[in-house]
Tab-separated table of C-alpha atoms and ligand atoms in Angstrom:
chain	number	residue	atom	x	y	z
A	1	MET	CA	-60.118	199.066	30.989
A	2	ASN	CA	-63.432	199.008	29.275
A	3	ASN	CA	-66.710	199.815	30.951
A	4	PHE	CA	-67.903	196.284	31.239
A	5	LYS	CA	-64.877	195.154	33.210
A	6	LEU	CA	-65.079	198.125	35.487
A	7	LYS	CA	-68.682	197.392	36.326
A	8	VAL	CA	-67.842	193.816	37.091
A	9	LEU	CA	-65.054	194.783	39.430
A	10	VAL	CA	-67.113	197.347	41.277
A	11	SER	CA	-69.991	194.989	41.843
A	12	MET	CA	-67.657	192.328	43.129
A	13	VAL	CA	-66.136	194.615	45.692
A	14	SER	CA	-69.491	195.782	47.035
A	15	VAL	CA	-70.802	192.280	47.233
A	16	ALA	CA	-67.775	191.161	49.175
A	17	LEU	CA	-68.496	193.688	51.887
A	18	ALA	CA	-71.997	192.332	52.190
A	19	PHE	CA	-70.692	188.832	52.721
A	20	SER	CA	-68.127	189.441	55.393
A	21	ALA	CA	-70.605	189.361	58.289
A	22	CYS	CA	-72.976	186.652	57.200
A	23	GLY	CA	-71.354	183.425	58.456
A	24	GLY	CA	-72.960	180.314	57.051
A	25	LYS	CA	-75.920	182.214	55.716
A	26	VAL	CA	-75.705	182.383	51.987
A	27	ASN	CA	-75.708	185.808	50.440
A	28	GLU	CA	-76.873	185.170	46.967
A	29	GLN	CA	-75.264	188.021	45.172
A	30	SER	CA	-71.901	187.674	46.809
A	31	SER	CA	-68.966	186.973	44.636
A	32	SER	CA	-65.492	187.953	45.682
A	33	SER	CA	-63.655	189.767	48.423
A	34	SER	CA	-61.516	191.947	46.291
A	35	ALA	CA	-61.171	192.565	42.674
A	36	ASN	CA	-57.648	192.820	41.491
A	37	GLN	CA	-57.004	196.314	40.221
A	38	ALA	CA	-55.409	195.680	36.905
A	39	SER	CA	-56.126	192.834	34.614
A	40	SER	CA	-52.968	192.570	32.608
A	41	ALA	CA	-53.097	193.924	29.094
A	42	ALA	CA	-52.486	190.448	27.734
A	43	SER	CA	-55.370	188.778	29.555
A	44	ARG	CA	-58.802	188.922	28.070
A	45	LEU	CA	-60.423	187.894	31.350
A	46	PRO	CA	-61.356	190.074	34.312
A	47	VAL	CA	-59.048	189.379	37.239
A	48	ILE	CA	-60.489	188.478	40.615
A	49	GLU	CA	-58.648	187.678	43.785
A	50	ALA	CA	-60.134	184.491	45.263
A	51	VAL	CA	-62.040	184.639	48.524
A	52	LEU	CA	-60.587	181.950	50.771
A	53	THR	CA	-62.513	180.858	53.847
A	54	GLN	CA	-61.740	178.735	56.869
A	55	ALA	CA	-64.054	175.832	57.708
A	56	PRO	CA	-66.942	175.662	58.394
A	57	ASN	CA	-67.496	178.738	56.221
A	58	VAL	CA	-67.544	178.728	52.453
A	59	PRO	CA	-67.172	181.664	50.086
A	60	PRO	CA	-70.380	183.064	48.582
A	61	PRO	CA	-71.762	181.654	45.342
A	62	VAL	CA	-69.926	182.769	42.199
A	63	ALA	CA	-72.876	184.646	40.646
A	64	ARG	CA	-71.018	185.283	37.386
A	65	ASN	CA	-72.038	184.241	33.901
A	66	TYR	CA	-68.619	184.691	32.327
A	67	ALA	CA	-65.153	183.270	32.900
A	68	ALA	CA	-62.599	185.125	34.989
A	69	LYS	CA	-58.985	184.858	35.890
A	70	ILE	CA	-58.913	183.955	39.580
A	71	VAL	CA	-55.819	184.726	41.593
A	72	VAL	CA	-55.327	182.444	44.594
A	73	ASN	CA	-52.769	183.361	47.241
A	74	MET	CA	-52.304	180.604	49.769
A	75	GLU	CA	-49.681	180.033	52.453
A	76	THR	CA	-48.582	176.728	53.937
A	77	GLN	CA	-47.865	176.910	57.667
A	78	GLU	CA	-46.724	174.391	60.282
A	79	LYS	CA	-48.460	175.107	63.537
A	80	VAL	CA	-49.090	173.558	66.941
A	81	MET	CA	-52.842	173.534	67.546
A	82	ARG	CA	-55.415	171.733	69.644
A	83	MET	CA	-56.310	168.171	68.631
A	84	ALA	CA	-58.511	167.518	71.654
A	85	ASP	CA	-58.817	168.932	75.136
A	86	GLY	CA	-55.320	168.780	76.621
A	87	VAL	CA	-53.883	167.304	73.423
A	88	ASP	CA	-51.789	169.339	70.987
A	89	TYR	CA	-50.405	168.409	67.610
A	90	MET	CA	-48.000	169.945	65.097
A	91	PHE	CA	-50.352	170.361	62.148
A	92	TRP	CA	-49.112	171.148	58.656
A	93	THR	CA	-51.694	173.373	57.017
A	94	PHE	CA	-52.881	175.266	53.991
A	95	GLY	CA	-53.724	178.676	55.427
A	96	GLY	CA	-53.162	177.967	59.117
A	97	GLN	CA	-56.046	175.586	59.799
A	98	VAL	CA	-57.217	172.063	59.092
A	99	PRO	CA	-58.862	171.632	56.676
A	100	GLY	CA	-57.233	174.151	54.334
A	101	GLN	CA	-59.040	177.188	53.000
A	102	PHE	CA	-62.068	176.641	50.786
A	103	MET	CA	-61.830	177.967	47.223
A	104	ARG	CA	-64.816	178.585	44.996
A	105	ILE	CA	-64.522	179.198	41.279
A	106	ARG	CA	-66.545	178.688	38.109
A	107	GLU	CA	-66.187	176.098	35.372
A	108	GLY	CA	-64.022	177.652	32.652
A	109	ASP	CA	-62.193	180.022	34.999
A	110	GLU	CA	-58.461	180.329	34.710
A	111	VAL	CA	-56.650	180.159	38.006
A	112	GLU	CA	-53.306	181.706	38.831
A	113	PHE	CA	-52.136	179.877	41.932
A	114	ASN	CA	-49.488	181.454	44.145
A	115	LEU	CA	-48.365	179.030	46.829
A	116	SER	CA	-46.183	180.549	49.520
A	117	ASN	CA	-44.429	178.470	52.148
A	118	SER	CA	-44.006	180.335	55.419
A	119	PRO	CA	-40.386	181.180	56.295
A	120	ASP	CA	-41.071	179.450	59.638
A	121	SER	CA	-41.716	176.095	57.961
A	122	LYS	CA	-39.254	173.241	58.359
A	123	MET	CA	-40.514	171.339	55.297
A	124	PRO	CA	-41.057	172.082	51.643
A	125	HIS	CA	-44.697	171.742	50.543
A	126	ASN	CA	-46.682	171.756	47.324
A	127	ILE	CA	-50.272	171.339	46.184
A	128	ASP	CA	-52.045	168.737	44.074
A	129	LEU	CA	-55.531	169.982	43.214
A	130	HIS	CA	-57.878	167.297	41.960
A	131	ALA	CA	-59.608	170.055	39.972
A	132	VAL	CA	-56.520	170.413	37.771
A	133	THR	CA	-56.104	168.640	34.474
A	134	GLY	CA	-52.345	168.190	34.166
A	135	PRO	CA	-49.493	166.101	35.598
A	136	GLY	CA	-49.546	165.875	39.380
A	137	GLY	CA	-52.457	168.282	39.608
A	138	GLY	CA	-49.915	171.047	40.029
A	139	ALA	CA	-47.657	169.224	42.452
A	140	ALA	CA	-44.339	169.517	40.649
A	141	SER	CA	-44.953	173.103	39.554
A	142	SER	CA	-45.829	174.179	43.073
A	143	PHE	CA	-43.014	172.552	45.045
A	144	THR	CA	-42.012	175.334	47.421
A	145	SER	CA	-39.219	175.605	49.972
A	146	PRO	CA	-39.706	177.541	53.210
A	147	GLY	CA	-39.704	181.270	52.524
A	148	HIS	CA	-40.496	180.918	48.805
A	149	THR	CA	-43.538	181.393	46.565
A	150	SER	CA	-44.342	179.269	43.494
A	151	THR	CA	-46.770	180.246	40.764
A	152	PHE	CA	-48.581	178.075	38.250
A	153	SER	CA	-51.831	178.370	36.301
A	154	PHE	CA	-54.590	176.041	35.252
A	155	LYS	CA	-57.974	176.133	33.644
A	156	ALA	CA	-60.903	174.562	35.491
A	157	LEU	CA	-62.309	172.276	32.803
A	158	ASN	CA	-64.661	170.152	34.917
A	159	PRO	CA	-67.227	171.299	37.442
A	160	GLY	CA	-67.406	169.527	40.791
A	161	LEU	CA	-66.228	169.515	44.389
A	162	TYR	CA	-62.571	168.559	44.531
A	163	VAL	CA	-60.020	167.769	47.207
A	164	TYR	CA	-56.623	169.400	47.150
A	165	HIS	CA	-53.684	168.192	49.225
A	166	CYS	CA	-49.976	168.403	49.665
A	167	ALA	CA	-48.071	165.846	47.623
A	168	THR	CA	-44.558	166.330	48.912
A	169	ALA	CA	-42.729	163.188	50.016
A	170	PRO	CA	-43.495	161.464	52.268
A	171	VAL	CA	-46.945	162.218	50.876
A	172	GLY	CA	-48.817	160.221	53.502
A	173	MET	CA	-47.177	162.215	56.251
A	174	HIS	CA	-48.015	165.599	54.724
A	175	ILE	CA	-51.644	164.589	54.280
A	176	GLY	CA	-51.698	162.850	57.642
A	177	ASN	CA	-50.585	166.076	59.300
A	178	GLY	CA	-53.587	167.943	57.886
A	179	MET	CA	-52.571	169.223	54.458
A	180	TYR	CA	-55.858	169.052	52.553
A	181	GLY	CA	-58.871	171.134	51.695
A	182	LEU	CA	-61.619	171.603	49.100
A	183	ILE	CA	-62.037	173.570	45.902
A	184	LEU	CA	-65.493	173.904	44.398
A	185	VAL	CA	-65.754	174.426	40.660
A	186	GLU	CA	-69.326	175.557	40.156
A	187	PRO	CA	-70.996	174.472	36.932
A	188	LYS	CA	-71.505	177.339	34.462
A	189	ALA	CA	-75.156	177.633	35.450
A	190	GLY	CA	-74.290	177.692	39.160
A	191	LEU	CA	-75.693	175.503	41.919
A	192	PRO	CA	-79.346	175.751	43.000
A	193	LYS	CA	-79.950	178.365	45.636
A	194	VAL	CA	-79.956	177.198	49.269
A	195	ASP	CA	-80.161	179.039	52.585
A	196	ARG	CA	-77.018	177.787	54.292
A	197	GLU	CA	-73.747	176.341	53.108
A	198	TYR	CA	-71.022	174.796	55.241
A	199	TYR	CA	-67.655	173.132	54.844
A	200	VAL	CA	-67.011	169.897	56.727
A	201	MET	CA	-63.924	167.794	56.120
A	202	GLN	CA	-62.904	164.572	57.759
A	203	GLY	CA	-59.380	163.405	58.440
A	204	ASP	CA	-57.642	160.638	60.373
A	205	PHE	CA	-54.662	161.283	62.663
A	206	TYR	CA	-51.971	159.050	64.087
A	207	THR	CA	-50.339	159.984	67.367
A	208	LYS	CA	-47.695	158.315	69.553
A	209	GLY	CA	-50.094	158.487	72.508
A	210	LYS	CA	-53.548	156.933	72.632
A	211	TYR	CA	-56.745	158.901	72.095
A	212	GLY	CA	-56.923	161.571	74.769
A	213	GLU	CA	-53.374	161.168	76.036
A	214	ALA	CA	-52.356	164.653	77.092
A	215	GLY	CA	-49.531	166.813	75.799
A	216	LEU	CA	-47.967	167.543	72.433
A	217	GLN	CA	-48.375	164.322	70.481
A	218	PRO	CA	-45.959	163.473	67.673
A	219	PHE	CA	-47.014	161.792	64.422
A	220	ASP	CA	-46.785	157.979	64.500
A	221	MET	CA	-45.664	156.588	61.154
A	222	GLU	CA	-46.188	152.974	62.152
A	223	LYS	CA	-49.847	153.479	63.090
A	224	ALA	CA	-50.321	155.446	59.875
A	225	ILE	CA	-48.969	152.594	57.790
A	226	LYS	CA	-51.194	150.147	59.663
A	227	GLU	CA	-54.141	152.501	59.136
A	228	GLN	CA	-54.961	152.560	62.844
A	229	PRO	CA	-55.751	156.169	63.674
A	230	ASP	CA	-56.145	157.440	67.226
A	231	TYR	CA	-58.243	160.346	65.997
A	232	VAL	CA	-60.822	160.639	63.260
A	233	VAL	CA	-62.180	164.161	63.243
A	234	PHE	CA	-64.191	166.716	61.342
A	235	ASN	CA	-62.502	170.051	60.687
A	236	GLY	CA	-59.195	169.265	62.285
A	237	SER	CA	-59.909	168.553	65.946
A	238	VAL	CA	-62.192	166.754	68.361
A	239	GLY	CA	-65.176	168.987	69.008
A	240	ALA	CA	-64.438	171.479	66.191
A	241	LEU	CA	-68.160	171.501	65.353
A	242	ASN	CA	-69.616	170.963	68.821
A	243	GLY	CA	-71.300	173.198	71.352
A	244	ASP	CA	-71.073	176.864	70.452
A	245	LYS	CA	-68.992	175.939	67.396
A	246	ALA	CA	-71.864	173.893	65.953
A	247	ILE	CA	-73.145	174.938	62.541
A	248	THR	CA	-76.664	176.350	62.626
A	249	ALA	CA	-79.846	176.709	60.610
A	250	ASN	CA	-83.480	177.642	61.119
A	251	VAL	CA	-86.466	175.388	60.641
A	252	GLY	CA	-87.600	175.525	57.017
A	253	GLU	CA	-84.171	176.329	55.598
A	254	THR	CA	-82.207	174.238	53.130
A	255	VAL	CA	-78.689	173.315	54.173
A	256	ARG	CA	-75.906	172.355	51.796
A	257	LEU	CA	-72.842	170.615	53.203
A	258	PHE	CA	-69.662	170.473	51.187
A	259	VAL	CA	-68.158	167.326	52.658
A	260	GLY	CA	-64.584	166.310	51.997
A	261	ASN	CA	-62.360	163.553	53.222
A	262	GLY	CA	-58.627	164.201	53.391
A	263	GLY	CA	-57.866	160.725	54.688
A	264	PRO	CA	-55.012	159.883	54.514
A	265	ASN	CA	-56.441	156.391	54.948
A	266	LEU	CA	-60.060	156.025	55.946
A	267	VAL	CA	-63.216	156.168	53.848
A	268	SER	CA	-66.042	158.063	55.555
A	269	SER	CA	-69.632	156.868	55.920
A	270	PHE	CA	-71.023	160.348	56.339
A	271	HIS	CA	-74.359	160.541	58.130
A	272	VAL	CA	-76.440	163.164	59.912
A	273	ILE	CA	-78.432	161.576	62.732
A	274	GLY	CA	-82.101	162.452	62.389
A	275	GLU	CA	-81.863	163.829	58.853
A	276	ILE	CA	-82.189	162.375	55.385
A	277	PHE	CA	-80.211	163.923	52.569
A	278	ASP	CA	-82.795	165.113	50.056
A	279	LYS	CA	-79.970	165.233	47.518
A	280	VAL	CA	-76.421	163.981	47.322
A	281	TYR	CA	-74.116	165.024	44.523
A	282	VAL	CA	-72.395	161.661	44.523
A	283	GLU	CA	-68.636	161.958	44.988
A	284	GLY	CA	-68.956	165.685	44.347
A	285	GLY	CA	-69.827	165.227	40.650
A	286	ASP	CA	-72.962	165.819	38.568
A	287	LEU	CA	-74.834	162.672	39.504
A	288	VAL	CA	-77.579	163.476	41.989
A	289	ASN	CA	-78.912	160.749	44.234
A	290	LYS	CA	-82.042	161.424	46.263
A	291	ASN	CA	-83.247	160.409	49.731
A	292	VAL	CA	-79.946	159.129	51.040
A	293	GLN	CA	-79.238	158.135	54.656
A	294	THR	CA	-75.455	157.733	54.581
A	295	THR	CA	-73.079	158.660	51.805
A	296	LEU	CA	-69.579	157.367	51.211
A	297	VAL	CA	-66.859	159.945	50.982
A	298	PRO	CA	-63.666	158.366	49.688
A	299	ALA	CA	-60.249	159.325	50.990
A	300	GLY	CA	-59.228	162.089	48.614
A	301	GLY	CA	-62.860	162.582	47.596
A	302	ALA	CA	-65.911	164.625	48.390
A	303	ALA	CA	-69.701	164.770	48.315
A	304	ILE	CA	-72.267	167.547	48.382
A	305	THR	CA	-75.328	166.888	50.519
A	306	GLU	CA	-78.493	168.990	50.684
A	307	PHE	CA	-81.457	168.754	53.003
A	308	LYS	CA	-84.258	170.870	54.312
A	309	VAL	CA	-84.439	171.072	58.082
A	310	ASP	CA	-88.046	170.588	59.187
A	311	VAL	CA	-87.821	170.342	62.955
A	312	PRO	CA	-85.656	171.970	65.629
A	313	GLY	CA	-82.967	170.193	67.627
A	314	THR	CA	-79.343	169.152	67.600
A	315	PHE	CA	-78.496	166.969	64.634
A	316	ILE	CA	-75.290	165.018	65.078
A	317	MET	CA	-72.998	164.524	62.103
A	318	VAL	CA	-70.968	161.334	62.259
A	319	ASP	CA	-68.816	158.939	60.355
A	320	HIS	CA	-71.211	156.009	60.760
A	321	SER	CA	-68.274	153.674	61.226
A	322	ILE	CA	-69.501	154.485	64.641
A	323	PHE	CA	-66.606	153.854	66.992
A	324	ARG	CA	-64.874	156.638	65.097
A	325	ALA	CA	-67.679	158.971	66.089
A	326	PHE	CA	-67.948	158.183	69.766
A	327	ASN	CA	-64.408	157.083	70.497
A	328	LYS	CA	-62.163	158.897	68.031
A	329	GLY	CA	-63.829	162.267	67.534
A	330	ALA	CA	-65.739	162.038	64.222
A	331	LEU	CA	-68.748	163.876	65.562
A	332	GLY	CA	-70.089	167.347	64.824
A	333	MET	CA	-73.327	169.209	65.389
A	334	LEU	CA	-75.914	171.087	63.395
A	335	LYS	CA	-78.205	173.078	65.670
A	336	VAL	CA	-81.580	173.898	64.196
A	337	SER	CA	-83.848	176.418	65.869
A	338	GLY	CA	-87.479	177.226	65.255
A	339	PRO	CA	-90.930	175.941	66.021
A	340	GLU	CA	-91.640	172.252	66.564
A	341	ASP	CA	-93.771	170.282	64.141
A	342	LYS	CA	-95.357	167.521	66.207
A	343	ILE	CA	-96.601	165.735	63.113
A	344	ILE	CA	-93.186	165.348	61.553
A	345	TYR	CA	-91.643	164.530	64.903
A	346	SER	CA	-93.810	164.143	67.973
A	347	GLY	CA	-91.119	164.397	70.555
A	348	LYS	CA	-92.915	161.529	72.264
A	349	GLN	CA	-90.628	160.226	74.885
A	350	ALA	CA	-89.279	156.800	75.513
A	351	ASP	CA	-90.983	154.741	78.112
A	352	LYS	CA	-88.715	152.204	79.670
A	353	VAL	CA	-85.736	150.396	78.277
A	354	TYR	CA	-86.583	146.810	77.290
A	355	LEU	CA	-84.087	144.458	78.849
A	356	PRO	CA	-85.094	140.816	78.393
A	357	GLU	CA	-81.636	139.516	79.161
A	358	GLY	CA	-81.380	140.977	82.635
A	359	SER	CA	-79.755	144.248	83.289
A	360	ALA	CA	-76.063	144.030	83.809
A	361	ALA	CA	-74.294	147.237	82.939
A	362	GLN	CA	-72.066	146.827	79.940
A	363	SER	CA	-68.646	148.261	79.892
A	364	ILE	CA	-67.475	149.906	76.710
A	365	ARG	CA	-64.042	150.809	77.884
A	366	ASN	CA	-60.630	149.415	78.559
A	367	PRO	CA	-59.176	150.818	81.727
A	368	ALA	CA	-57.385	153.880	80.439
A	369	ALA	CA	-54.105	154.676	82.042
A	370	ALA	CA	-54.096	157.680	84.272
A	371	VAL	CA	-52.566	160.624	82.505
A	372	ALA	CA	-50.378	162.815	84.617
A	373	THR	CA	-50.937	166.475	83.880
A	374	LYS	CA	-50.716	169.650	85.869
A	375	ALA	CA	-53.691	170.252	88.089
A	376	LEU	CA	-56.342	172.408	86.455
A	377	THR	CA	-58.304	175.123	88.190
A	378	LYS	CA	-61.979	174.513	88.726
A	379	ASP	CA	-62.850	177.001	85.992
A	380	GLU	CA	-60.541	175.274	83.520
A	381	GLN	CA	-62.137	171.950	84.413
A	382	ILE	CA	-65.604	173.387	83.848
A	383	ALA	CA	-64.644	174.780	80.452
A	384	LEU	CA	-63.148	171.457	79.314
A	385	GLY	CA	-66.004	169.537	80.891
A	386	GLN	CA	-68.602	171.332	78.823
A	387	ASN	CA	-67.181	169.959	75.584
A	388	LEU	CA	-67.007	166.495	77.052
A	389	TYR	CA	-70.589	166.772	78.217
A	390	GLU	CA	-71.799	167.733	74.779
A	391	SER	CA	-70.075	164.875	73.032
A	392	ASN	CA	-70.548	162.153	75.695
A	393	CYS	CA	-73.606	162.843	77.823
A	394	LEU	CA	-75.960	165.204	76.026
A	395	ALA	CA	-77.446	162.549	73.789
A	396	CYS	CA	-79.042	160.868	76.819
A	397	HIS	CA	-79.139	163.438	79.618
A	398	GLN	CA	-80.122	166.298	77.229
A	399	ALA	CA	-78.779	169.794	76.690
A	400	LYS	CA	-79.809	171.285	80.008
A	401	GLY	CA	-79.404	168.080	81.982
A	402	GLU	CA	-83.161	167.692	82.099
A	403	GLY	CA	-83.068	164.010	81.108
A	404	ILE	CA	-85.948	162.169	79.457
A	405	PRO	CA	-88.855	160.993	81.622
A	406	HIS	CA	-88.860	157.247	82.287
A	407	ALA	CA	-85.626	156.733	80.330
A	408	PHE	CA	-82.730	158.960	81.353
A	409	PRO	CA	-82.619	160.574	84.785
A	410	PRO	CA	-81.981	164.314	85.045
A	411	LEU	CA	-78.562	165.654	85.968
A	412	ALA	CA	-80.159	169.040	86.608
A	413	LYS	CA	-80.737	169.642	90.332
A	414	SER	CA	-80.135	165.930	90.813
A	415	ASP	CA	-80.444	164.979	94.483
A	416	TYR	CA	-78.708	161.708	93.675
A	417	LEU	CA	-75.691	163.489	92.215
A	418	ASN	CA	-75.413	166.192	94.831
A	419	ALA	CA	-75.701	163.814	97.786
A	420	ASP	CA	-72.562	161.793	97.044
A	421	HIS	CA	-70.080	162.674	94.326
A	422	ASN	CA	-68.197	159.383	94.449
A	423	ARG	CA	-71.254	157.429	93.395
A	424	SER	CA	-71.288	159.395	90.144
A	425	VAL	CA	-67.570	158.845	89.590
A	426	ASP	CA	-68.278	155.127	89.908
A	427	ILE	CA	-71.150	155.352	87.441
A	428	LEU	CA	-68.877	156.904	84.830
A	429	LEU	CA	-66.134	154.358	85.509
A	430	HIS	CA	-68.285	151.250	85.542
A	431	GLY	CA	-71.679	152.089	84.119
A	432	ARG	CA	-74.846	151.399	86.014
A	433	SER	CA	-78.064	149.509	85.647
A	434	GLY	CA	-81.100	148.742	87.768
A	435	PRO	CA	-83.535	150.963	89.645
A	436	ILE	CA	-82.311	154.392	90.672
A	437	THR	CA	-84.345	157.184	92.241
A	438	VAL	CA	-83.565	160.733	91.199
A	439	ASN	CA	-85.645	163.661	92.467
A	440	GLY	CA	-88.417	161.348	93.562
A	441	GLU	CA	-88.742	159.527	90.218
A	442	THR	CA	-87.537	155.974	89.816
A	443	TYR	CA	-85.680	154.977	86.653
A	444	ASP	CA	-84.700	151.469	85.715
A	445	SER	CA	-82.349	151.577	82.833
A	446	VAL	CA	-78.739	151.185	81.727
A	447	MET	CA	-75.938	153.662	81.492
A	448	PRO	CA	-72.867	152.177	79.799
A	449	ALA	CA	-69.441	152.957	81.207
A	450	ILE	CA	-68.037	155.885	79.227
A	451	ALA	CA	-64.563	155.622	77.731
A	452	LEU	CA	-63.058	158.619	79.469
A	453	ASN	CA	-59.763	158.952	81.300
A	454	ASN	CA	-59.410	160.270	84.852
A	455	ASP	CA	-58.992	163.900	83.806
A	456	GLN	CA	-61.984	163.735	81.541
A	457	ILE	CA	-64.232	162.166	84.176
A	458	ALA	CA	-63.114	164.783	86.695
A	459	ASN	CA	-63.754	167.588	84.220
A	460	VAL	CA	-67.138	166.468	82.987
A	461	LEU	CA	-68.453	165.851	86.496
A	462	THR	CA	-67.088	169.169	87.729
A	463	TYR	CA	-68.889	170.802	84.817
A	464	VAL	CA	-72.148	169.014	85.688
A	465	LEU	CA	-71.820	169.846	89.392
A	466	ASN	CA	-71.461	173.525	88.529
A	467	SER	CA	-74.200	173.641	85.900
A	468	PHE	CA	-77.915	172.953	85.645
A	469	ASP	CA	-78.718	174.342	89.135
A	470	ASN	CA	-76.574	171.762	90.893
A	471	LYS	CA	-74.877	172.583	94.162
A	472	GLY	CA	-71.309	173.069	92.906
A	473	GLY	CA	-68.200	171.174	93.936
A	474	GLN	CA	-65.107	169.790	92.267
A	475	ILE	CA	-63.881	166.345	91.325
A	476	THR	CA	-60.146	165.880	90.900
A	477	SER	CA	-58.296	163.514	88.640
A	478	ALA	CA	-56.657	161.962	91.713
A	479	GLN	CA	-60.053	161.272	93.241
A	480	VAL	CA	-61.117	159.467	90.068
A	481	GLU	CA	-57.891	157.449	90.049
A	482	LYS	CA	-58.586	156.353	93.636
A	483	ARG	CA	-62.093	155.168	92.742
A	484	ARG	CA	-60.737	153.426	89.656
A	485	LYS	CA	-58.516	151.252	91.862
A	486	LEU	CA	-61.446	150.102	93.991
A	487	PRO	CA	-63.488	147.113	92.886
A	488	PRO	CA	-66.636	148.196	91.025
A	489	PRO	CA	-69.579	148.542	93.383
A	490	SER	CA	-72.099	145.751	92.891
A	491	VAL	CA	-75.375	146.971	91.484
A	492	ASN	CA	-77.048	146.307	94.807
A	493	ASP	CA	-74.627	148.518	96.647
A	494	ILE	CA	-75.589	151.488	94.565
A	495	HIS	CA	-79.323	150.979	94.565
A	496	MET	CA	-81.110	153.684	96.435
B	1	LIG	CU1	-46.722	169.421	52.681
């Protein structure tokens, strides 16, 4: 081995150590987790073992100005994991999670791909990488039975952000079960430096039970063919990017999102509420569009978005086909911390909701069937309720339940809530409008009924009752079911 190669390998190893603890924060010099000891005598290129990361993390920038031979070792696994609170699903995965592991290489690199299929798998799998120039994108060459490893090689001719997926028959089912991920082929000159990089990938899922129906849910081929998913999610499950799993940044930093869409069916209208994409690498290619609100991410396609975060707060990522976001799970969070800038965003608060047509509460739900599950402990309810709060209530009632003056009443230390729990169950079941007095302040607004089932209403209210300085207590699923059977209280009945 000549001196040059040795130097390269050593620097790659040291850089890898620097990266391992840095999360989404980009370490500029990082390159690879381990350098393969021996580059074979025949190969003229230095050999590097690929760093593979699980979403939302991405490997560090390539930081190389020469081509390398990249060795990728990936394993397909079939695994029961969480789809939503109380809902499990048998996912088929690249690397044990949905989406599959992120790969990052450089234009001109040669890739040796070793695809292993876990001996525990029931199905054969393969991989079609859209970054490959060649028949099937590698599919036929990588067809692998359980307990086997296939090897093939390709050269990355075109830079860009590419989807990879399983292409074993029935293809739709393998993709529909979660077999997709992203590979980034950096252009030779690299991508511009940013402060944070994250990996977000959408997918649609088809289950025998409806959204939220508890238990292990099997795949539903008929719904998949009709393109009627029960779940549309980012990073493999409802809430995968919510609460303490949100991605983060500091005010003043530039964030780059590598956004993919595995499908199998839906096209994503990717949007970050309260942000404008300064740049979008359209469809993951070279074309850069500027000042974009919502970008389309095709099924089996990708986009790179970049934006500077100027003000603090929680920025909600959605598929702006908006029922998918609020009713099927396509909602994630970017939490930005740092000082406010009142000029860019005043934080001025809403006054009073304008309701020229009168003020009947609207219902946004169909009565969901009660789902029979084993009774949860109060602590389990609180833990599940927190997630529900963040995706269903936080937008109006705010992170600490403090509400917004004149618009949304507080849930924190709410005398209204603590005085009579059933009233709040009714509010979640039926919505509420008209004057309401909470902690001495009168609000006159509308809360829509929230599409939650009995368990979810019980959990979210139990969470609220035991958070934000409230007085504690517990709401059971049975209690919610009982209220559900009663006629909705007329608005007058629930006026204070
Ligand atoms: Cu497969």
